[in-house]
PDB file of C-alpha atoms and ligand atoms in Angstrom:
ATOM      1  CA  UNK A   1       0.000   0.000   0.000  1.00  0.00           C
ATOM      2  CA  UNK A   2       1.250   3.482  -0.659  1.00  0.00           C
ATOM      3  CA  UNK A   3       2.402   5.719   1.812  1.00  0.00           C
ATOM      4  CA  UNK A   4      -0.117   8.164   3.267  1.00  0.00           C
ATOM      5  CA  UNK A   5       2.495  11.040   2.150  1.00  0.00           C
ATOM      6  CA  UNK A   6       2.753   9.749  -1.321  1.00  0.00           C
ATOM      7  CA  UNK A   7      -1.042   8.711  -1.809  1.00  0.00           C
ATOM      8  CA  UNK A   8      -1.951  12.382  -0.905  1.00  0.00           C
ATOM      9  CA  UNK A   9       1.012  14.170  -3.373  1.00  0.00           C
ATOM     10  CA  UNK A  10      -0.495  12.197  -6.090  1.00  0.00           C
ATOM     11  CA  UNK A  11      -4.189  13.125  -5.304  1.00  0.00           C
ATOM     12  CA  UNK A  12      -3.611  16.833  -5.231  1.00  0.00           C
ATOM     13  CA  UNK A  13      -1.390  17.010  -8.596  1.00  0.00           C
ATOM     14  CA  UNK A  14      -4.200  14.679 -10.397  1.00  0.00           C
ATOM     15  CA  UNK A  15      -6.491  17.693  -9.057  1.00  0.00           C
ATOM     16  CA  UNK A  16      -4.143  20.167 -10.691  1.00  0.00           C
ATOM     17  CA  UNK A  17      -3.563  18.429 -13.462  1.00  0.00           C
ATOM     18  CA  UNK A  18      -7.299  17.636 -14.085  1.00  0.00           C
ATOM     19  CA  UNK A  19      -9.324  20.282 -12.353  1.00  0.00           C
ATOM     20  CA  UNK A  20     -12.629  19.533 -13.793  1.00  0.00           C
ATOM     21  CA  UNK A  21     -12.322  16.208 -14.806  1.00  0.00           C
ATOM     22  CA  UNK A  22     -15.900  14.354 -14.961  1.00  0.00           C
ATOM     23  CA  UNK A  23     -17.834  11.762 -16.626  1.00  0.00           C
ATOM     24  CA  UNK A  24     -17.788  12.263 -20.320  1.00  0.00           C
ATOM     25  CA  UNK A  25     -21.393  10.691 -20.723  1.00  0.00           C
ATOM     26  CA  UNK A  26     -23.927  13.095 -21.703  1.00  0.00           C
ATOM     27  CA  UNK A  27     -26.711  13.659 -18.797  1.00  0.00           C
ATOM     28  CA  UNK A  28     -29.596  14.970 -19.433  1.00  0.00           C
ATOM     29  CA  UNK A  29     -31.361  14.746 -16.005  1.00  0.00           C
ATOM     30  CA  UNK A  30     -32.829  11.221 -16.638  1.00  0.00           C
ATOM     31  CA  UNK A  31     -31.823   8.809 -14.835  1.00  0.00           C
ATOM     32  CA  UNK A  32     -33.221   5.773 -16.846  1.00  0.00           C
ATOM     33  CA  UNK A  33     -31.361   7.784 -20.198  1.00  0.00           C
ATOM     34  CA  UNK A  34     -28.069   7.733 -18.138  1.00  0.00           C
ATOM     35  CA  UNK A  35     -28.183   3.702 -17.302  1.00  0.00           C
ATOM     36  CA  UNK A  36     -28.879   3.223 -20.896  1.00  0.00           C
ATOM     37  CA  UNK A  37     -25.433   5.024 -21.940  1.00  0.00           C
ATOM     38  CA  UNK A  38     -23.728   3.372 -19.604  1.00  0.00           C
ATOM     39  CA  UNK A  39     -24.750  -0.414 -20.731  1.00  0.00           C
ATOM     40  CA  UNK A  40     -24.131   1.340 -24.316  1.00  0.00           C
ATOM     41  CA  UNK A  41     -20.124   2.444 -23.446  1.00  0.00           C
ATOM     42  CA  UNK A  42     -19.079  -0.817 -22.984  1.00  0.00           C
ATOM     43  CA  UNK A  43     -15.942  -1.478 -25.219  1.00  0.00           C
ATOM     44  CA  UNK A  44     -17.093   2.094 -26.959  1.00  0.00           C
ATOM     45  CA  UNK A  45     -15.969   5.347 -26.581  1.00  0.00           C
ATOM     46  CA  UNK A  46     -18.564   7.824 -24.789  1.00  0.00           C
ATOM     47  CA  UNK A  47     -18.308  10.031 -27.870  1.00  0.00           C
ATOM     48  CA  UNK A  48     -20.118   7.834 -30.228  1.00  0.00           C
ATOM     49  CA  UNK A  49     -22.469   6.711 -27.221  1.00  0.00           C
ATOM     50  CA  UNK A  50     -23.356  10.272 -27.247  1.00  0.00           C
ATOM     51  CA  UNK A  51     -24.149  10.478 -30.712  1.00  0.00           C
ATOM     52  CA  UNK A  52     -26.057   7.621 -30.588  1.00  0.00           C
ATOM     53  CA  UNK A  53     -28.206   8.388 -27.863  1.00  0.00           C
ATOM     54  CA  UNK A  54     -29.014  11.791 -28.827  1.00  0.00           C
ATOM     55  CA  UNK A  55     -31.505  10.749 -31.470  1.00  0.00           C
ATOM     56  CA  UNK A  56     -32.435   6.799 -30.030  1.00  0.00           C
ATOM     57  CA  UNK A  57     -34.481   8.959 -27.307  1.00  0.00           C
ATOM     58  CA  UNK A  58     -36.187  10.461 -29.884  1.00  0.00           C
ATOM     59  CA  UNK A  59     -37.216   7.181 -31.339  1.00  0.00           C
ATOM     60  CA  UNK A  60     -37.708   5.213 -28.045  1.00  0.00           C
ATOM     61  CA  UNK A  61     -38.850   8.664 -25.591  1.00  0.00           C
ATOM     62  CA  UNK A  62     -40.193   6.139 -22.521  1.00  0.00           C
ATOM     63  CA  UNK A  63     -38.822   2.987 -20.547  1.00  0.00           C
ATOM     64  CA  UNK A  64     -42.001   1.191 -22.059  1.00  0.00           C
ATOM     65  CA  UNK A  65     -41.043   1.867 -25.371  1.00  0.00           C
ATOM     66  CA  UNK A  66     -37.555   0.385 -24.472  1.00  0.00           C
ATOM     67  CA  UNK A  67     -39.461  -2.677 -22.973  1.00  0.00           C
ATOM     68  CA  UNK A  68     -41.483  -3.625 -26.014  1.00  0.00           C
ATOM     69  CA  UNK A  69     -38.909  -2.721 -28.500  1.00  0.00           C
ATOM     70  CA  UNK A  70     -37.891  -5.087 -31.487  1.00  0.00           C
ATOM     71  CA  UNK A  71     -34.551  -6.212 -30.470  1.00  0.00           C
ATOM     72  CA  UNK A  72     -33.394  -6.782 -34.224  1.00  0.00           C
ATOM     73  CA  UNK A  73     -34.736  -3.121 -34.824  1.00  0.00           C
ATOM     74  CA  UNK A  74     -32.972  -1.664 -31.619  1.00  0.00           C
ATOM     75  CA  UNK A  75     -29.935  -3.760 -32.746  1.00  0.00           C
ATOM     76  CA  UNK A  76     -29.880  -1.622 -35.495  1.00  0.00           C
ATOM     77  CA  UNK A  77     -30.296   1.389 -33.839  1.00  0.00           C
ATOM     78  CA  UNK A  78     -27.495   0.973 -31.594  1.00  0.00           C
ATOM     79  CA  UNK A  79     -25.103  -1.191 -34.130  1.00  0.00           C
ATOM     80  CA  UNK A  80     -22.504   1.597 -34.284  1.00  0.00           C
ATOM     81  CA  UNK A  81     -21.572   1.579 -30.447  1.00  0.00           C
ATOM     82  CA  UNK A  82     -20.655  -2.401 -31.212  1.00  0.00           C
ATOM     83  CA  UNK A  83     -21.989  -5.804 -29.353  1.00  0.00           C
ATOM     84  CA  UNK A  84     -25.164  -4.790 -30.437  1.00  0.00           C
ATOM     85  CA  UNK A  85     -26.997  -7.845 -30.388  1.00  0.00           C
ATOM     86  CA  UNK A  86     -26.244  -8.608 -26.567  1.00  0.00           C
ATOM     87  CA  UNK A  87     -26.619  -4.503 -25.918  1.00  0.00           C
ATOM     88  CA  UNK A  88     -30.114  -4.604 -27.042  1.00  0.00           C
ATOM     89  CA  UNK A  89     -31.561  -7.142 -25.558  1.00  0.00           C
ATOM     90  CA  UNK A  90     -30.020  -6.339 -21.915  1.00  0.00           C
ATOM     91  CA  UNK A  91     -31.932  -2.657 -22.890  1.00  0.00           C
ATOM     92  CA  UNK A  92     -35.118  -4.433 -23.437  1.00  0.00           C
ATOM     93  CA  UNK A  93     -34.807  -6.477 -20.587  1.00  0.00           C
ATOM     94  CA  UNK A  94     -33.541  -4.071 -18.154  1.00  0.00           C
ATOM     95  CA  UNK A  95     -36.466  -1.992 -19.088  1.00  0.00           C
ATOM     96  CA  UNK A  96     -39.050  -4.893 -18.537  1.00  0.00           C
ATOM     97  CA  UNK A  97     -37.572  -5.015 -14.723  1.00  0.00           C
ATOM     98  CA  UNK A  98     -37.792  -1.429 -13.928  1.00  0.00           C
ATOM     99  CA  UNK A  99     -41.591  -1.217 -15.253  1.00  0.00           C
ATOM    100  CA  UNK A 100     -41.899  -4.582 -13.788  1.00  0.00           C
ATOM    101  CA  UNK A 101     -40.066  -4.343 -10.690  1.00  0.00           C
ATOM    102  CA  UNK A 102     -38.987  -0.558 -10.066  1.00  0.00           C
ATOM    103  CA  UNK A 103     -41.797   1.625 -11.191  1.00  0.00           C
ATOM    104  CA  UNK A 104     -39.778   2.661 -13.309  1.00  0.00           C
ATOM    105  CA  UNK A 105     -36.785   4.141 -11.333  1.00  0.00           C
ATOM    106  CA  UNK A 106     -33.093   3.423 -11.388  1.00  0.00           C
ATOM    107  CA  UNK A 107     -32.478   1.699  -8.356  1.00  0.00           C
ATOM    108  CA  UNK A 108     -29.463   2.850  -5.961  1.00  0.00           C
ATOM    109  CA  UNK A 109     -28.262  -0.530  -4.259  1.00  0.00           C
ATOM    110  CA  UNK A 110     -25.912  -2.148  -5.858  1.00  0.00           C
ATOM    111  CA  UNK A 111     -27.457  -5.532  -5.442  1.00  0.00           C
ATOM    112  CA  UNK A 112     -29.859  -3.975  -7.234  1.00  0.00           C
ATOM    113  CA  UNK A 113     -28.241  -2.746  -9.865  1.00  0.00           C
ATOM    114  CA  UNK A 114     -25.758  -5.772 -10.112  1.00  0.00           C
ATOM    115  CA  UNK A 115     -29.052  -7.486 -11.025  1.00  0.00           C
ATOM    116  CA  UNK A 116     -30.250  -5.773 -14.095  1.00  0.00           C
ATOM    117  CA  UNK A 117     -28.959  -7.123 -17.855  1.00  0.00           C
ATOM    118  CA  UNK A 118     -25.609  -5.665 -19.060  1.00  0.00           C
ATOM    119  CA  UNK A 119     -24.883  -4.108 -15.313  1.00  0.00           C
ATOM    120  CA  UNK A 120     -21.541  -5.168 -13.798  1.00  0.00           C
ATOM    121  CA  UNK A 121     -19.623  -3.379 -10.355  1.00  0.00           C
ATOM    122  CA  UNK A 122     -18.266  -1.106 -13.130  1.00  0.00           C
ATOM    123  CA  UNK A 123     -21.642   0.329 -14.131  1.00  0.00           C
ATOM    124  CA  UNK A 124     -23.407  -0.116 -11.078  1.00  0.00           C
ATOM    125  CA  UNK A 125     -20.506   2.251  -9.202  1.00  0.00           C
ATOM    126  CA  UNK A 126     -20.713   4.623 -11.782  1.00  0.00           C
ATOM    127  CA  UNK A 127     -24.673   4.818 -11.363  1.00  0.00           C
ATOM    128  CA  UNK A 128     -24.432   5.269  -7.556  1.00  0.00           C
ATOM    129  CA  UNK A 129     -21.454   7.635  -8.007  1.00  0.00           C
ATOM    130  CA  UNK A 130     -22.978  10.004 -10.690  1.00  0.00           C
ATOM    131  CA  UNK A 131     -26.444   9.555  -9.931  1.00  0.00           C
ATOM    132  CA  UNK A 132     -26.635   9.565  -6.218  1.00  0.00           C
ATOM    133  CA  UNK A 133     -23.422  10.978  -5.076  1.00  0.00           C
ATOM    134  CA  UNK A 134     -22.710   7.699  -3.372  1.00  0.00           C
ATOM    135  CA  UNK A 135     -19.007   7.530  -3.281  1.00  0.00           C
ATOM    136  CA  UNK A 136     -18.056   4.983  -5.161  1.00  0.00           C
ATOM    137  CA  UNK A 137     -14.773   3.744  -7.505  1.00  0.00           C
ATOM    138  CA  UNK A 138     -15.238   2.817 -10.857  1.00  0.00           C
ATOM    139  CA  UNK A 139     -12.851   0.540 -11.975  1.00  0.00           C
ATOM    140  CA  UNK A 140     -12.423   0.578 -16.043  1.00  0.00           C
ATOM    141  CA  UNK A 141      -9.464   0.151 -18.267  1.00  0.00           C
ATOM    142  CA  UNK A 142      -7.625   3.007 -17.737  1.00  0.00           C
ATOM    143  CA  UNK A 143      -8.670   3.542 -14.054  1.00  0.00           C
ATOM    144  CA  UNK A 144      -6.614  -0.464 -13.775  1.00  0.00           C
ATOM    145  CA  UNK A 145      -3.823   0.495 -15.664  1.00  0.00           C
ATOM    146  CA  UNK A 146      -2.641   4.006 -14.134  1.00  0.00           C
ATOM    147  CA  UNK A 147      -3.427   2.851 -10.414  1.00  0.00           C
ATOM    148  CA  UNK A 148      -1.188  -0.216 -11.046  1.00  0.00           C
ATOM    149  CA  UNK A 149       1.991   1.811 -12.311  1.00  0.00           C
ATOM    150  CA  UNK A 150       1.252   4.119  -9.490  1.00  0.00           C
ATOM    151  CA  UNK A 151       1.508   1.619  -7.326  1.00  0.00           C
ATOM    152  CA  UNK A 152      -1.758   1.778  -5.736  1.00  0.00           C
ATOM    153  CA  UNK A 153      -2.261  -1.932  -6.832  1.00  0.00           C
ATOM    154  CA  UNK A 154      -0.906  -4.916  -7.833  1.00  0.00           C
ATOM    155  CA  UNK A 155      -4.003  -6.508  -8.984  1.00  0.00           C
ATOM    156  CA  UNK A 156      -5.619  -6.951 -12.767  1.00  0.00           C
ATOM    157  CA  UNK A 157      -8.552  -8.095 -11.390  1.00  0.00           C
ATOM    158  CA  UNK A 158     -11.207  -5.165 -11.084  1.00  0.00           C
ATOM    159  CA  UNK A 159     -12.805  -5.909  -7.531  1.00  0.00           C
ATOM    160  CA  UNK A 160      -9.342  -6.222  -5.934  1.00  0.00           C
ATOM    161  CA  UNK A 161      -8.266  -3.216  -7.453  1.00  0.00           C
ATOM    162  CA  UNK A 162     -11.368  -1.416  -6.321  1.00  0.00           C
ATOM    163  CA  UNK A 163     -10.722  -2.561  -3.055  1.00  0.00           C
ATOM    164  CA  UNK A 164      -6.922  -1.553  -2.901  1.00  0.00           C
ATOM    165  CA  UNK A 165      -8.034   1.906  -4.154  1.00  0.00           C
ATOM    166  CA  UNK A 166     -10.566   2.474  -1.456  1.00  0.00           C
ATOM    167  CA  UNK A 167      -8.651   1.167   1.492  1.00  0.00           C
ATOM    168  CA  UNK A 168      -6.287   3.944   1.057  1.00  0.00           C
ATOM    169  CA  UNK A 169      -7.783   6.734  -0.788  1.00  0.00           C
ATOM    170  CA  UNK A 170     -10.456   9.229   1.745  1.00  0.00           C
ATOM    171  CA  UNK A 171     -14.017   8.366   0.328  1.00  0.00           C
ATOM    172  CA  UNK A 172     -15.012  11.654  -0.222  1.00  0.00           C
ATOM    173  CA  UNK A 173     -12.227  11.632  -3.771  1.00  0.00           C
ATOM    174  CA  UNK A 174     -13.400   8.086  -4.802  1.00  0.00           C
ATOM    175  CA  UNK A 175     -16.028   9.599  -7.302  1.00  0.00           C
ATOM    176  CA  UNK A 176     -13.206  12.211  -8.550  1.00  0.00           C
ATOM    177  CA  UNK A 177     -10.338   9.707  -8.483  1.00  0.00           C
ATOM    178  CA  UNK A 178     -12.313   7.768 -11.162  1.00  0.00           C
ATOM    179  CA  UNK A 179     -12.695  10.692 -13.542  1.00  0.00           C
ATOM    180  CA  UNK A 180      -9.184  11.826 -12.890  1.00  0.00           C
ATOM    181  CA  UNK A 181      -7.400   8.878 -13.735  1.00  0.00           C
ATOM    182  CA  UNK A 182      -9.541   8.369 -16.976  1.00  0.00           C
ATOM    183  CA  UNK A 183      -8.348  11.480 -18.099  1.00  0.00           C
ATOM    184  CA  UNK A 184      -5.112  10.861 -17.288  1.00  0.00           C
ATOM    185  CA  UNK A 185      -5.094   7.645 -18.825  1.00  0.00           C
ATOM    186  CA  UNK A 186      -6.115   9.190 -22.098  1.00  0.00           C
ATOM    187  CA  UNK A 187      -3.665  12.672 -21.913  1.00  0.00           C
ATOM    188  CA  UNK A 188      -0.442  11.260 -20.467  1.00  0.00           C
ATOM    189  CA  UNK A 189      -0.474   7.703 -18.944  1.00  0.00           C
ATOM    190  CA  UNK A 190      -1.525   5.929 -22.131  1.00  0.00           C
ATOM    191  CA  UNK A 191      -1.362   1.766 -22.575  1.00  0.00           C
ATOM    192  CA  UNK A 192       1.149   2.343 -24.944  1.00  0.00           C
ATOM    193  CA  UNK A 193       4.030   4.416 -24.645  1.00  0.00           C
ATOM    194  CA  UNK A 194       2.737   6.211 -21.360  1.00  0.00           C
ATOM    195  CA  UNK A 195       4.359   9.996 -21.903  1.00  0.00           C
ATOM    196  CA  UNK A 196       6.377   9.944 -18.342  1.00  0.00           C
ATOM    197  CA  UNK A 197       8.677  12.662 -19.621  1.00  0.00           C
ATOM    198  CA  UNK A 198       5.821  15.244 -19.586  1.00  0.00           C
ATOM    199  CA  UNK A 199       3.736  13.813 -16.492  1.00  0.00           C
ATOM    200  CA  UNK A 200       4.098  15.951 -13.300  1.00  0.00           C
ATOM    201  CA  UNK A 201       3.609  12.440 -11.256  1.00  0.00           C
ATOM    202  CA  UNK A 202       6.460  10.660 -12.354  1.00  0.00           C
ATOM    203  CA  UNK A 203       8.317  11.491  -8.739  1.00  0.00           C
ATOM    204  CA  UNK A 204       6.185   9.467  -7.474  1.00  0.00           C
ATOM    205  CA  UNK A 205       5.101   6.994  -9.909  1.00  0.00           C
ATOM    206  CA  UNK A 206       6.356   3.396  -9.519  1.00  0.00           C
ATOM    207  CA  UNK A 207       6.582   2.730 -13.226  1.00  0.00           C
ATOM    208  CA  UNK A 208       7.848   5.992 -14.412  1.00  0.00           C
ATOM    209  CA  UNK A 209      10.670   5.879 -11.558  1.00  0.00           C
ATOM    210  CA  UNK A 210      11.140   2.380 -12.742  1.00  0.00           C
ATOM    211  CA  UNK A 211      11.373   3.143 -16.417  1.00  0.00           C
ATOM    212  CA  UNK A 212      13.524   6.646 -15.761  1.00  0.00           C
ATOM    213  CA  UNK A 213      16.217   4.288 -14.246  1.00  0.00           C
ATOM    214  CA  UNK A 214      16.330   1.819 -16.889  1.00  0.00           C
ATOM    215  CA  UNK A 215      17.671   4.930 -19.213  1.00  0.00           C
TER     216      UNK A 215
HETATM  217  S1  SF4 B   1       4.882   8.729 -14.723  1.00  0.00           S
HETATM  218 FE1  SF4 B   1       4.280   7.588 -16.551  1.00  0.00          FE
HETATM  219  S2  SF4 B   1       3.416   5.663 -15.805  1.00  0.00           S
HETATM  220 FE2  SF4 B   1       3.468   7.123 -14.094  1.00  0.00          FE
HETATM  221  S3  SF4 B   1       1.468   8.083 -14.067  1.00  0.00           S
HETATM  222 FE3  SF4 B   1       2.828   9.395 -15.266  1.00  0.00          FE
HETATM  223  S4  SF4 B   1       2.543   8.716 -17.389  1.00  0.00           S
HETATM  224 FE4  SF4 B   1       1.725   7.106 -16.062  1.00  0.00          FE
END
């Protein structure tokens, strides 16, 4: 586990480095909108989840009409954000259990959530995080592969790294941290080639220390 010195240097430069870092998925005040891009961004960029979504609500404008969709037709409608077979039918089916089951409402525990067609820990913590301010850690690609060279982890699986992360970072940054390291993952600390040179954290970096003495 880091130090408590070195765990707190490199949460206040990711704040100066990424001031106003936040979820890149368009909100729109709907809750039932927002758990339909996130089952969309998985293995897709938010960007074309965006684009996407902006005119499907058009087309589909309640949870009903998400429920009694065609799948092949919704396939269609969502083919560009990829796995759109198994997408669409966890939509529809999510759907059917929040009419069904919900009244219609995003739930907020994560058993809950957990339970509902294309909703892993990933999703589910970014639902409670952005959603309900529940702190929570959202452990995606980039979030695994900067907290690991940091040091924060040694883990690639995403529950132990979630756990690592929250056992030494305060809970009021866990909904931050997320964002934070996402944008650093996609500015500096890429998967390939991670730009150490220009990264203000590479003091206190375990791979970038590692990789400056190799030179
Ligand atoms: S020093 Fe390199 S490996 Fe470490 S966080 Fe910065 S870019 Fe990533």
């Amino acid at each position: 586990m880091l130090s408590k010195t070195k765990t707190s240097k490199i949460l206040s430069t990711l704040e100066d480095m990424y001031p106003l870092a936040e979820c890149s998925l368009d909100f729109d005040d709907n809750h039932f909108h927002f758990l339909v891009r996130a089952i969309l961004s998985a293995q897709c960029t938010d960007k074309r989840v965006n684009e996407v979504t902006r005119t499907l609500f058009d087309k589909y404008s309640t949870i009903a009409a998400f429920a009694e969709a065609e799948q092949e037709q919704l396939a269609q409608d969502i083919k560009t954000c990829g796995l759109y077979n198994a997408k669409s039918r966890n939509i529809i089916n999510t759907s059917s259990i929040l009419v069904e089951k919900y009244n219609g409402e995003v739930p907020v525990e994560s058993e809950d959530l957990e339970s509902l067609p294309g909703v892993g820990r990933k999703v589910a913590n970014l639902i409670r995080g952005e959603l309900f301010s529940i702190p929570a850690v959202v452990v995606d690609t980039h979030c695994m592969r900067v907290a690991k060279r940091l040091g924060f982890t040694d883990s690639n699986q995403p529950l132990r790294v979630e756990k690592d992360l929250a056992s030494c970072i305060p809970k009021d940054k866990w909904i931050t941290l997320g964002h934070r390291f996402v944008a650093h993952g996609r500015a500096l600390c890429t998967a390939r080639s991670p730009k150490c040179n220009s990264c203000a954290l590479i003091e206190v970096c375990r791979h970038g220390r590692s990789q400056e003495r190799k030179r």
